[in-house]
Amino acid sequence: MAVLEIIKYGHPTLIKKAVPIKNIDDRVIALAQNMAQTMKAAPGIGLAAPQVNQSLRLITVDLSIGKNEKDLFILINPEIVSQEGELIEFEGCLSVPEIQEKVIRPSQIIVKGIDLQGKEKIIEAKDLLARVLCHEIDHINGRLFIDRLSPLKRSLIRKKLKKIMEKSRIS
Ligand code: ZN
C-alpha cells in the first residue's frame, strides 16, 4: 500500500466528471486500498479518486480515520438514490487548502454503490456521514464544495485561493 499525492484546487482532474468503473480488477483494488491509506495519512474522513488524479467513480469514507475498521466505506460507482432535509455546516476539503465554509447538504440520504467484492451496497446515512458522502460524490462529478456557495462568496474564495496557491508554489 502507498500514500498517494492529493492534487489541489486548480488541477484539471478535479473539475472533470469521472467515468464509471466496469471491472473491479487488481488496479482498482490497489487504488482503493491506497486511497484508504492516503485518507488516513492526510488525515481526512473522505477521499474521491479524482483527488489522487484518477478520473474514476470511486470514493472512500471513514469517519473514524482508521480507528474503526467497520467505519471504512469503499464505494464504486456511488450514487444518491434519495435525499431529504437540510443541514448547514462547515466543510473543508483536502484538495482546497485552508478554506472552510458553510455548505447546505441534505440531512439524510440513501446511497447505492458497489463494494470491492462486487456486491451492491445500500447505505442509509445522516448528518456528518451524509455530508461526507455528498461531498465525495460531488468530487466524482467534477464539483468542489466551494461550487455550492453563493456566486459572491465563491468569487471571494477563488481570489483567496489564488493567493494561497501562489504562496504554496513559491515556498
Ligand atoms: Zn473534497
Coordinates of N, CA, C and O and ligand atoms in Angstrom, one line a residue:
M1 N 0.8 -1.2 0.0 CA 0.0 0.0 0.0 C 0.9 1.3 0.0 O 2.0 1.2 0.5
A2 N 0.3 2.3 -0.5 CA 1.1 3.5 -0.6 C 0.2 4.7 -0.4 O -1.0 4.7 -0.6
V3 N 0.9 5.8 0.1 CA 0.2 7.1 0.3 C 0.4 7.9 -1.0 O 1.5 8.1 -1.5
L4 N -0.8 8.2 -1.6 CA -0.7 8.9 -2.9 C -0.7 10.4 -2.7 O -1.1 11.0 -1.7
E5 N -0.3 11.1 -3.8 CA -0.3 12.6 -3.7 C -1.7 13.1 -3.9 O -2.4 12.6 -4.8
I6 N -2.2 14.0 -3.1 CA -3.5 14.6 -3.3 C -3.4 15.9 -4.1 O -2.6 16.8 -3.7
I7 N -4.1 15.9 -5.2 CA -4.0 17.1 -6.1 C -4.8 18.2 -5.5 O -5.8 18.0 -4.8
K8 N -4.5 19.5 -5.9 CA -5.1 20.6 -5.2 C -5.9 21.4 -6.2 O -5.8 21.3 -7.5
Y9 N -6.7 22.3 -5.7 CA -7.5 23.3 -6.4 C -6.7 23.8 -7.6 O -5.6 24.2 -7.5
G10 N -7.4 23.9 -8.8 CA -6.8 24.4 -10.0 C -6.3 23.2 -10.9 O -6.1 23.5 -12.1
H11 N -6.2 22.0 -10.4 CA -5.8 20.9 -11.2 C -7.1 20.5 -12.1 O -8.2 20.3 -11.5
P12 N -6.8 20.2 -13.4 CA -8.0 19.9 -14.3 C -8.7 18.7 -13.9 O -10.0 18.6 -14.2
T13 N -8.1 17.7 -13.3 CA -8.8 16.4 -13.0 C -9.9 16.7 -12.0 O -11.0 16.0 -12.0
L14 N -9.8 17.7 -11.1 CA -10.8 18.0 -10.1 C -12.1 18.5 -10.7 O -13.1 18.4 -10.0
I15 N -12.1 19.0 -11.9 CA -13.3 19.5 -12.5 C -13.9 18.6 -13.6 O -14.8 19.0 -14.3
K16 N -13.3 17.5 -13.7 CA -13.8 16.5 -14.7 C -14.8 15.5 -14.1 O -14.6 15.1 -13.0
K17 N -15.8 15.2 -14.9 CA -16.7 14.2 -14.5 C -16.0 12.8 -14.6 O -15.6 12.5 -15.7
A18 N -15.9 12.1 -13.6 CA -15.2 10.8 -13.6 C -16.0 9.7 -14.2 O -17.2 9.7 -14.2
V19 N -15.3 8.7 -14.8 CA -16.0 7.6 -15.5 C -16.3 6.4 -14.6 O -15.6 6.2 -13.6
P20 N -17.4 5.7 -14.9 CA -17.8 4.6 -14.1 C -16.7 3.5 -14.2 O -16.1 3.3 -15.2
I21 N -16.6 2.7 -13.1 CA -15.7 1.5 -13.1 C -16.5 0.3 -13.6 O -17.5 0.0 -13.1
K22 N -15.9 -0.4 -14.7 CA -16.6 -1.5 -15.3 C -16.1 -2.8 -14.7 O -16.9 -3.7 -14.4
N23 N -14.8 -2.9 -14.5 CA -14.3 -4.1 -13.9 C -13.5 -3.8 -12.6 O -12.7 -2.9 -12.6
I24 N -13.8 -4.6 -11.6 CA -13.0 -4.4 -10.3 C -11.8 -5.3 -10.5 O -11.8 -6.5 -10.0
D25 N -10.8 -4.8 -11.2 CA -9.5 -5.6 -11.4 C -8.5 -5.2 -10.3 O -8.8 -4.4 -9.4
D26 N -7.3 -5.8 -10.4 CA -6.3 -5.5 -9.4 C -5.9 -4.1 -9.3 O -5.6 -3.6 -8.2
R27 N -6.0 -3.4 -10.4 CA -5.6 -2.0 -10.4 C -6.6 -1.1 -9.6 O -6.2 -0.3 -8.8
V28 N -7.9 -1.5 -9.7 CA -8.9 -0.8 -8.9 C -8.8 -1.1 -7.5 O -8.9 -0.2 -6.6
I29 N -8.6 -2.4 -7.2 CA -8.4 -2.8 -5.8 C -7.2 -2.1 -5.1 O -7.3 -1.5 -4.0
A30 N -6.1 -2.0 -5.8 CA -4.9 -1.4 -5.3 C -5.2 0.1 -5.1 O -4.8 0.7 -4.1
L31 N -5.9 0.7 -6.1 CA -6.2 2.2 -6.0 C -7.0 2.4 -4.7 O -6.8 3.4 -3.9
A32 N -8.1 1.6 -4.5 CA -9.0 1.8 -3.4 C -8.2 1.6 -2.1 O -8.4 2.4 -1.1
Q33 N -7.3 0.6 -2.0 CA -6.5 0.4 -0.8 C -5.6 1.6 -0.5 O -5.4 2.1 0.6
N34 N -5.0 2.1 -1.6 CA -4.1 3.2 -1.5 C -4.8 4.5 -1.1 O -4.3 5.3 -0.3
M35 N -6.0 4.6 -1.6 CA -6.8 5.8 -1.2 C -7.2 5.8 0.3 O -7.2 6.8 0.9
A36 N -7.5 4.6 0.8 CA -7.9 4.4 2.2 C -6.7 4.8 3.0 O -6.8 5.5 4.0
Q37 N -5.5 4.4 2.6 CA -4.3 4.7 3.3 C -4.0 6.2 3.2 O -3.6 6.8 4.2
T38 N -4.2 6.8 2.1 CA -3.9 8.2 1.8 C -4.8 9.1 2.7 O -4.4 10.1 3.3
M39 N -6.1 8.6 2.8 CA -7.1 9.4 3.6 C -6.7 9.4 5.0 O -6.8 10.4 5.7
K40 N -6.3 8.2 5.5 CA -5.9 8.1 6.9 C -4.7 8.9 7.2 O -4.6 9.6 8.2
A41 N -3.7 8.9 6.3 CA -2.5 9.7 6.5 C -2.7 11.2 6.4 O -2.0 11.9 7.1
A42 N -3.7 11.6 5.7 CA -3.9 13.1 5.4 C -3.9 14.0 6.7 O -3.2 14.9 6.7
P43 N -4.7 13.7 7.7 CA -5.8 12.8 7.8 C -7.1 13.4 7.3 O -7.3 14.6 7.4
G44 N -8.0 12.5 6.8 CA -9.2 13.0 6.3 C -10.3 12.0 6.5 O -10.0 10.8 6.8
I45 N -11.6 12.4 6.4 CA -12.7 11.5 6.6 C -13.3 11.0 5.3 O -14.2 10.2 5.3
G46 N -12.8 11.6 4.2 CA -13.3 11.1 2.9 C -12.3 11.5 1.8 O -11.5 12.4 1.9
L47 N -12.4 10.7 0.7 CA -11.5 10.9 -0.4 C -12.1 10.4 -1.7 O -12.8 9.3 -1.6
A48 N -12.0 11.0 -2.8 CA -12.5 10.6 -4.0 C -11.3 10.4 -5.0 O -10.4 11.1 -5.0
A49 N -11.5 9.4 -5.9 CA -10.4 9.0 -6.8 C -9.8 10.2 -7.6 O -8.6 10.3 -7.8
P50 N -10.7 11.2 -8.1 CA -10.1 12.3 -8.8 C -9.1 13.1 -8.0 O -8.2 13.8 -8.5
Q51 N -9.2 13.1 -6.6 CA -8.3 13.8 -5.8 C -6.9 13.2 -5.8 O -5.9 13.9 -5.4
V52 N -6.8 11.9 -6.2 CA -5.4 11.4 -6.4 C -5.2 11.2 -7.9 O -4.4 10.3 -8.4
N53 N -5.8 12.1 -8.7 CA -5.6 12.2 -10.1 C -6.0 11.0 -10.9 O -5.5 10.7 -11.9
Q54 N -7.1 10.3 -10.4 CA -7.6 9.2 -11.2 C -9.1 9.5 -11.4 O -9.9 9.6 -10.5
S55 N -9.4 9.7 -12.7 CA -10.8 10.1 -13.0 C -11.7 8.9 -13.1 O -12.2 8.6 -14.1
L56 N -11.9 8.3 -11.9 CA -12.8 7.1 -11.8 C -13.8 7.4 -10.7 O -13.6 8.1 -9.7
R57 N -15.0 6.7 -10.8 CA -16.0 6.8 -9.8 C -15.8 5.9 -8.6 O -16.4 4.8 -8.5
L58 N -14.9 6.3 -7.8 CA -14.5 5.5 -6.6 C -14.3 6.5 -5.4 O -13.6 7.5 -5.6
I59 N -14.9 6.1 -4.3 CA -14.7 7.0 -3.1 C -14.4 6.2 -1.9 O -14.8 5.0 -1.8
T60 N -13.7 6.8 -0.9 CA -13.5 6.1 0.4 C -14.0 7.1 1.5 O -13.8 8.3 1.3
V61 N -14.6 6.6 2.5 CA -15.1 7.4 3.6 C -14.8 6.7 4.9 O -15.0 5.4 5.0
D62 N -14.3 7.4 5.9 CA -14.1 6.8 7.2 C -14.1 7.8 8.3 O -13.1 8.5 8.5
L63 N -15.3 7.9 8.9 CA -15.4 9.0 10.0 C -14.5 8.7 11.1 O -14.2 9.7 11.9
S64 N -14.0 7.5 11.3 CA -13.2 7.2 12.5 C -11.7 7.4 12.1 O -10.8 7.3 13.0
I65 N -11.4 7.8 10.9 CA -10.0 8.0 10.4 C -9.1 6.8 10.8 O -8.0 7.0 11.5
G66 N -9.5 5.6 10.5 CA -8.6 4.5 10.7 C -8.7 3.8 12.0 O -8.1 2.8 12.3
K67 N -9.6 4.3 12.9 CA -9.7 3.8 14.3 C -10.6 2.6 14.3 O -10.4 1.6 15.1
N68 N -11.7 2.6 13.5 CA -12.7 1.5 13.5 C -12.8 1.0 12.0 O -13.2 1.6 11.1
E69 N -12.4 -0.3 11.9 CA -12.4 -0.9 10.6 C -13.8 -0.9 9.9 O -13.9 -0.7 8.7
K70 N -14.8 -1.0 10.8 CA -16.2 -1.1 10.2 C -16.7 0.2 9.7 O -17.7 0.3 9.1
D71 N -16.0 1.3 10.1 CA -16.4 2.6 9.6 C -15.9 3.0 8.2 O -16.2 4.0 7.6
L72 N -15.0 2.1 7.7 CA -14.4 2.4 6.3 C -15.4 1.9 5.2 O -15.8 0.8 5.2
F73 N -15.8 2.9 4.4 CA -16.6 2.6 3.2 C -15.8 2.8 2.0 O -15.2 3.8 1.8
I74 N -15.7 1.7 1.2 CA -15.1 1.9 -0.2 C -16.2 1.7 -1.2 O -16.8 0.6 -1.2
L75 N -16.6 2.7 -1.9 CA -17.7 2.6 -2.8 C -17.3 2.8 -4.2 O -16.7 3.9 -4.6
I76 N -17.7 1.9 -5.1 CA -17.5 2.0 -6.5 C -18.8 2.5 -7.2 O -19.9 2.0 -6.8
N77 N -18.7 3.4 -8.1 CA -19.9 4.0 -8.8 C -21.0 4.4 -7.9 O -22.2 4.0 -8.1
P78 N -20.7 5.1 -6.8 CA -21.8 5.5 -5.9 C -22.8 6.5 -6.5 O -22.4 7.4 -7.3
E79 N -24.0 6.4 -6.1 CA -25.0 7.4 -6.5 C -26.0 7.6 -5.4 O -26.3 6.7 -4.6
I80 N -26.5 8.9 -5.3 CA -27.5 9.2 -4.3 C -28.9 8.8 -4.9 O -29.2 9.3 -5.9
V81 N -29.6 7.9 -4.2 CA -30.9 7.5 -4.7 C -32.0 8.3 -4.1 O -33.1 8.4 -4.7
S82 N -31.8 8.8 -2.9 CA -32.8 9.7 -2.3 C -32.2 10.6 -1.2 O -31.1 10.2 -0.7
Q83 N -32.8 11.7 -1.0 CA -32.3 12.6 0.0 C -33.4 13.4 0.6 O -34.4 13.6 0.0
E84 N -33.2 13.8 1.8 CA -34.2 14.7 2.5 C -33.6 15.6 3.5 O -32.5 15.3 4.0
G85 N -34.3 16.6 3.9 CA -33.8 17.5 4.9 C -32.7 18.4 4.4 O -32.2 18.3 3.3
E86 N -32.3 19.4 5.3 CA -31.2 20.3 5.0 C -30.4 20.5 6.3 O -31.0 20.6 7.4
L87 N -29.1 20.6 6.1 CA -28.2 20.9 7.3 C -27.1 21.8 6.8 O -26.5 21.5 5.7
I88 N -26.9 22.8 7.5 CA -25.8 23.7 7.1 C -24.7 23.6 8.1 O -24.8 23.8 9.3
E89 N -23.5 23.2 7.6 CA -22.3 23.0 8.5 C -21.1 23.4 7.8 O -21.0 23.5 6.5
F90 N -20.0 23.7 8.5 CA -18.7 24.0 7.9 C -18.2 22.8 7.2 O -18.3 21.7 7.7
E91 N -17.5 23.0 6.1 CA -16.9 21.9 5.3 C -15.5 22.4 4.8 O -15.3 23.6 4.6
G92 N -14.7 21.4 4.7 CA -13.4 21.7 4.1 C -13.0 20.5 3.2 O -13.9 19.6 3.0
C93 N -11.9 20.6 2.5 CA -11.5 19.6 1.5 C -10.0 19.5 1.4 O -9.3 20.5 1.5
L94 N -9.5 18.2 1.4 CA -8.1 18.0 1.3 C -7.5 18.6 0.0 O -6.3 18.9 0.0
S95 N -8.3 18.9 -1.0 CA -7.9 19.5 -2.2 C -8.0 21.0 -2.3 O -7.6 21.6 -3.3
V96 N -8.6 21.6 -1.3 CA -8.9 23.0 -1.2 C -8.2 23.6 0.1 O -8.9 23.6 1.1
P97 N -7.0 23.9 0.0 CA -6.2 24.3 1.2 C -6.8 25.5 1.9 O -7.2 26.5 1.3
E98 N -6.8 25.4 3.3 CA -7.1 26.5 4.2 C -8.5 27.0 4.2 O -8.9 27.9 4.9
I99 N -9.4 26.5 3.3 CA -10.7 27.1 3.2 C -11.8 26.2 3.9 O -11.8 25.0 3.7
Q100 N -12.6 26.8 4.8 CA -13.7 26.1 5.4 C -14.9 27.1 5.3 O -14.8 28.2 5.7
E101 N -16.0 26.5 4.7 CA -17.2 27.4 4.6 C -18.4 26.5 4.9 O -18.4 25.3 4.8
K102 N -19.5 27.3 5.2 CA -20.7 26.6 5.5 C -21.4 26.2 4.2 O -21.5 27.0 3.3
V103 N -21.8 24.9 4.1 CA -22.4 24.4 2.9 C -23.7 23.7 3.3 O -23.8 23.0 4.3
I104 N -24.8 23.9 2.5 CA -26.0 23.2 2.7 C -26.0 21.8 2.1 O -25.6 21.7 0.9
R105 N -26.3 20.8 2.9 CA -26.4 19.4 2.4 C -27.6 18.8 2.9 O -28.2 19.2 3.9
P106 N -28.1 17.7 2.2 CA -29.2 17.0 2.8 C -28.9 16.4 4.2 O -27.7 16.0 4.4
S107 N -29.8 16.3 5.1 CA -29.5 15.8 6.4 C -29.6 14.3 6.4 O -29.0 13.6 7.2
Q108 N -30.3 13.7 5.4 CA -30.4 12.2 5.3 C -30.3 11.8 3.8 O -31.0 12.5 3.0
I109 N -29.6 10.8 3.5 CA -29.5 10.3 2.2 C -29.5 8.8 2.1 O -29.1 8.1 3.1
I110 N -29.8 8.3 1.0 CA -29.6 6.8 0.7 C -28.6 6.8 -0.5 O -28.9 7.4 -1.5
V111 N -27.5 6.1 -0.3 CA -26.5 6.0 -1.4 C -26.4 4.5 -1.8 O -26.4 3.6 -1.0
K112 N -26.4 4.3 -3.1 CA -26.2 3.0 -3.7 C -24.8 2.9 -4.3 O -24.4 3.9 -5.0
G113 N -24.1 1.8 -4.2 CA -22.8 1.6 -4.8 C -22.4 0.2 -4.8 O -23.2 -0.7 -4.4
I114 N -21.2 -0.1 -5.2 CA -20.7 -1.5 -5.2 C -19.5 -1.5 -4.4 O -18.7 -0.6 -4.4
D115 N -19.3 -2.6 -3.6 CA -18.1 -2.7 -2.8 C -17.0 -3.4 -3.6 O -17.2 -3.8 -4.8
L116 N -15.8 -3.6 -3.0 CA -14.7 -4.2 -3.7 C -14.9 -5.6 -4.1 O -14.2 -6.1 -5.0
Q117 N -15.9 -6.3 -3.5 CA -16.2 -7.7 -3.8 C -17.2 -7.7 -5.0 O -17.6 -8.8 -5.4
G118 N -17.6 -6.6 -5.4 CA -18.6 -6.5 -6.5 C -20.1 -6.6 -6.0 O -21.0 -6.7 -6.8
K119 N -20.2 -6.6 -4.7 CA -21.6 -6.6 -4.2 C -22.2 -5.3 -4.1 O -21.6 -4.3 -3.7
E120 N -23.6 -5.2 -4.3 CA -24.3 -3.9 -4.2 C -24.4 -3.5 -2.7 O -24.7 -4.4 -1.9
K121 N -24.2 -2.3 -2.5 CA -24.3 -1.7 -1.1 C -25.3 -0.6 -1.1 O -25.3 0.2 -2.0
I122 N -26.1 -0.7 -0.1 CA -27.1 0.4 0.1 C -26.7 1.1 1.5 O -26.7 0.4 2.5
I123 N -26.4 2.3 1.5 CA -26.0 3.0 2.7 C -27.1 4.1 3.1 O -27.3 4.9 2.3
E124 N -27.7 3.9 4.3 CA -28.6 5.0 4.8 C -27.7 5.8 5.7 O -27.2 5.3 6.7
A125 N -27.6 7.1 5.4 CA -26.7 8.0 6.1 C -27.4 9.2 6.6 O -28.3 9.7 5.8
K126 N -27.0 9.7 7.7 CA -27.5 11.1 8.1 C -26.3 11.9 8.7 O -25.2 11.4 8.9
D127 N -26.6 13.2 8.9 CA -25.7 14.2 9.5 C -24.3 14.1 8.8 O -24.2 14.2 7.6
L128 N -23.2 13.9 9.6 CA -21.9 14.0 9.0 C -21.6 13.0 7.9 O -21.0 13.3 6.9
L129 N -22.1 11.7 8.1 CA -21.8 10.7 7.1 C -22.5 11.1 5.8 O -21.9 10.9 4.7
A130 N -23.7 11.6 5.9 CA -24.5 12.0 4.7 C -23.7 13.1 4.0 O -23.5 13.1 2.8
R131 N -23.2 14.1 4.8 CA -22.4 15.2 4.3 C -21.2 14.7 3.5 O -20.9 15.2 2.4
V132 N -20.4 13.8 4.2 CA -19.2 13.4 3.5 C -19.5 12.6 2.2 O -18.8 12.8 1.2
L133 N -20.5 11.8 2.3 CA -20.8 11.0 1.1 C -21.2 12.0 -0.1 O -20.8 11.8 -1.2
C134 N -22.0 13.0 0.3 CA -22.4 14.0 -0.8 C -21.2 14.7 -1.3 O -21.1 14.9 -2.5
H135 N -20.3 15.1 -0.4 CA -19.1 15.8 -0.8 C -18.2 15.0 -1.8 O -17.7 15.5 -2.8
E136 N -18.1 13.7 -1.4 CA -17.2 12.8 -2.3 C -17.9 12.5 -3.6 O -17.3 12.4 -4.6
I137 N -19.2 12.3 -3.6 CA -20.0 12.1 -4.8 C -19.9 13.3 -5.7 O -19.8 13.2 -6.9
D138 N -19.9 14.5 -5.1 CA -19.7 15.8 -5.9 C -18.3 15.7 -6.6 O -18.2 16.1 -7.8
H139 N -17.3 15.2 -5.9 CA -16.0 15.1 -6.5 C -16.0 14.3 -7.8 O -15.4 14.7 -8.8
I140 N -16.7 13.2 -7.7 CA -16.6 12.3 -9.0 C -17.5 12.9 -10.1 O -17.4 12.5 -11.2
N141 N -18.3 13.9 -9.7 CA -19.0 14.7 -10.8 C -18.3 16.0 -11.1 O -18.9 16.8 -11.8
G142 N -17.1 16.1 -10.7 CA -16.2 17.3 -11.0 C -16.6 18.6 -10.2 O -16.3 19.7 -10.7
R143 N -17.3 18.4 -9.1 CA -17.7 19.6 -8.3 C -16.9 19.6 -7.0 O -16.8 18.6 -6.3
L144 N -16.5 20.8 -6.6 CA -15.9 21.1 -5.3 C -17.0 21.7 -4.4 O -17.9 22.3 -4.9
F145 N -16.7 21.7 -3.1 CA -17.7 22.2 -2.1 C -17.9 23.7 -2.3 O -19.0 24.3 -2.1
I146 N -16.8 24.4 -2.8 CA -17.0 25.8 -3.0 C -17.9 26.2 -4.2 O -18.4 27.3 -4.3
D147 N -18.1 25.2 -5.0 CA -19.0 25.4 -6.2 C -20.5 25.5 -5.6 O -21.4 25.9 -6.4
R148 N -20.7 25.1 -4.4 CA -22.1 25.1 -3.8 C -22.4 26.4 -3.1 O -23.4 26.5 -2.5
L149 N -21.4 27.3 -3.0 CA -21.6 28.5 -2.3 C -22.3 29.6 -3.2 O -22.3 29.4 -4.4
S150 N -22.7 30.7 -2.7 CA -23.3 31.7 -3.5 C -22.3 32.3 -4.4 O -21.1 32.3 -4.1
P151 N -22.7 32.8 -5.6 CA -21.7 33.4 -6.6 C -20.8 34.4 -5.9 O -19.6 34.4 -6.2
L152 N -21.3 35.3 -5.0 CA -20.5 36.3 -4.4 C -19.4 35.7 -3.5 O -18.2 36.0 -3.6
K153 N -19.8 34.8 -2.7 CA -18.9 34.0 -1.8 C -17.9 33.3 -2.6 O -16.7 33.3 -2.3
R154 N -18.3 32.6 -3.6 CA -17.4 31.8 -4.5 C -16.3 32.7 -5.1 O -15.2 32.3 -5.1
S155 N -16.7 33.8 -5.6 CA -15.7 34.7 -6.2 C -14.7 35.2 -5.2 O -13.5 35.3 -5.5
L156 N -15.1 35.5 -4.0 CA -14.2 35.9 -2.9 C -13.2 34.8 -2.6 O -12.0 35.0 -2.4
I157 N -13.8 33.6 -2.5 CA -12.9 32.4 -2.2 C -12.0 32.1 -3.3 O -10.8 31.7 -3.0
R158 N -12.4 32.2 -4.5 CA -11.5 32.0 -5.6 C -10.3 32.9 -5.6 O -9.2 32.5 -5.8
K159 N -10.5 34.2 -5.2 CA -9.4 35.1 -5.1 C -8.5 34.7 -4.0 O -7.3 34.8 -4.1
K160 N -9.1 34.4 -2.8 CA -8.3 33.9 -1.7 C -7.5 32.7 -2.1 O -6.3 32.6 -1.7
L161 N -8.1 31.7 -2.8 CA -7.4 30.5 -3.1 C -6.3 30.8 -4.1 O -5.2 30.1 -4.1
K162 N -6.4 31.7 -5.0 CA -5.4 32.1 -6.0 C -4.1 32.5 -5.2 O -3.0 32.0 -5.5
K163 N -4.4 33.3 -4.2 CA -3.2 33.8 -3.3 C -2.6 32.6 -2.6 O -1.4 32.5 -2.5
I164 N -3.5 31.7 -2.0 CA -3.0 30.6 -1.2 C -2.1 29.7 -2.1 O -1.0 29.2 -1.8
M165 N -2.6 29.4 -3.4 CA -1.9 28.5 -4.3 C -0.6 29.2 -4.8 O 0.4 28.5 -4.9
E166 N -0.6 30.5 -5.0 CA 0.6 31.1 -5.4 C 1.7 31.0 -4.3 O 2.8 30.7 -4.5
K167 N 1.2 31.3 -3.1 CA 2.1 31.2 -1.9 C 2.7 29.8 -1.8 O 3.9 29.6 -1.5
S168 N 1.9 28.8 -2.0 CA 2.4 27.4 -1.8 C 3.4 27.0 -3.0 O 4.2 26.1 -2.8
R169 N 3.2 27.7 -4.1 CA 4.2 27.4 -5.2 C 5.5 28.0 -4.9 O 6.6 27.4 -5.3
I170 N 5.5 29.2 -4.3 CA 6.8 29.9 -4.0 C 7.6 29.2 -2.9 O 8.8 28.9 -3.0
S171 N 6.9 28.8 -1.8 CA 7.6 28.3 -0.7 C 7.9 26.8 -0.9 O 7.4 26.1 -1.8
Ligands
ZN1 ZN -13.1 17.1 -1.0

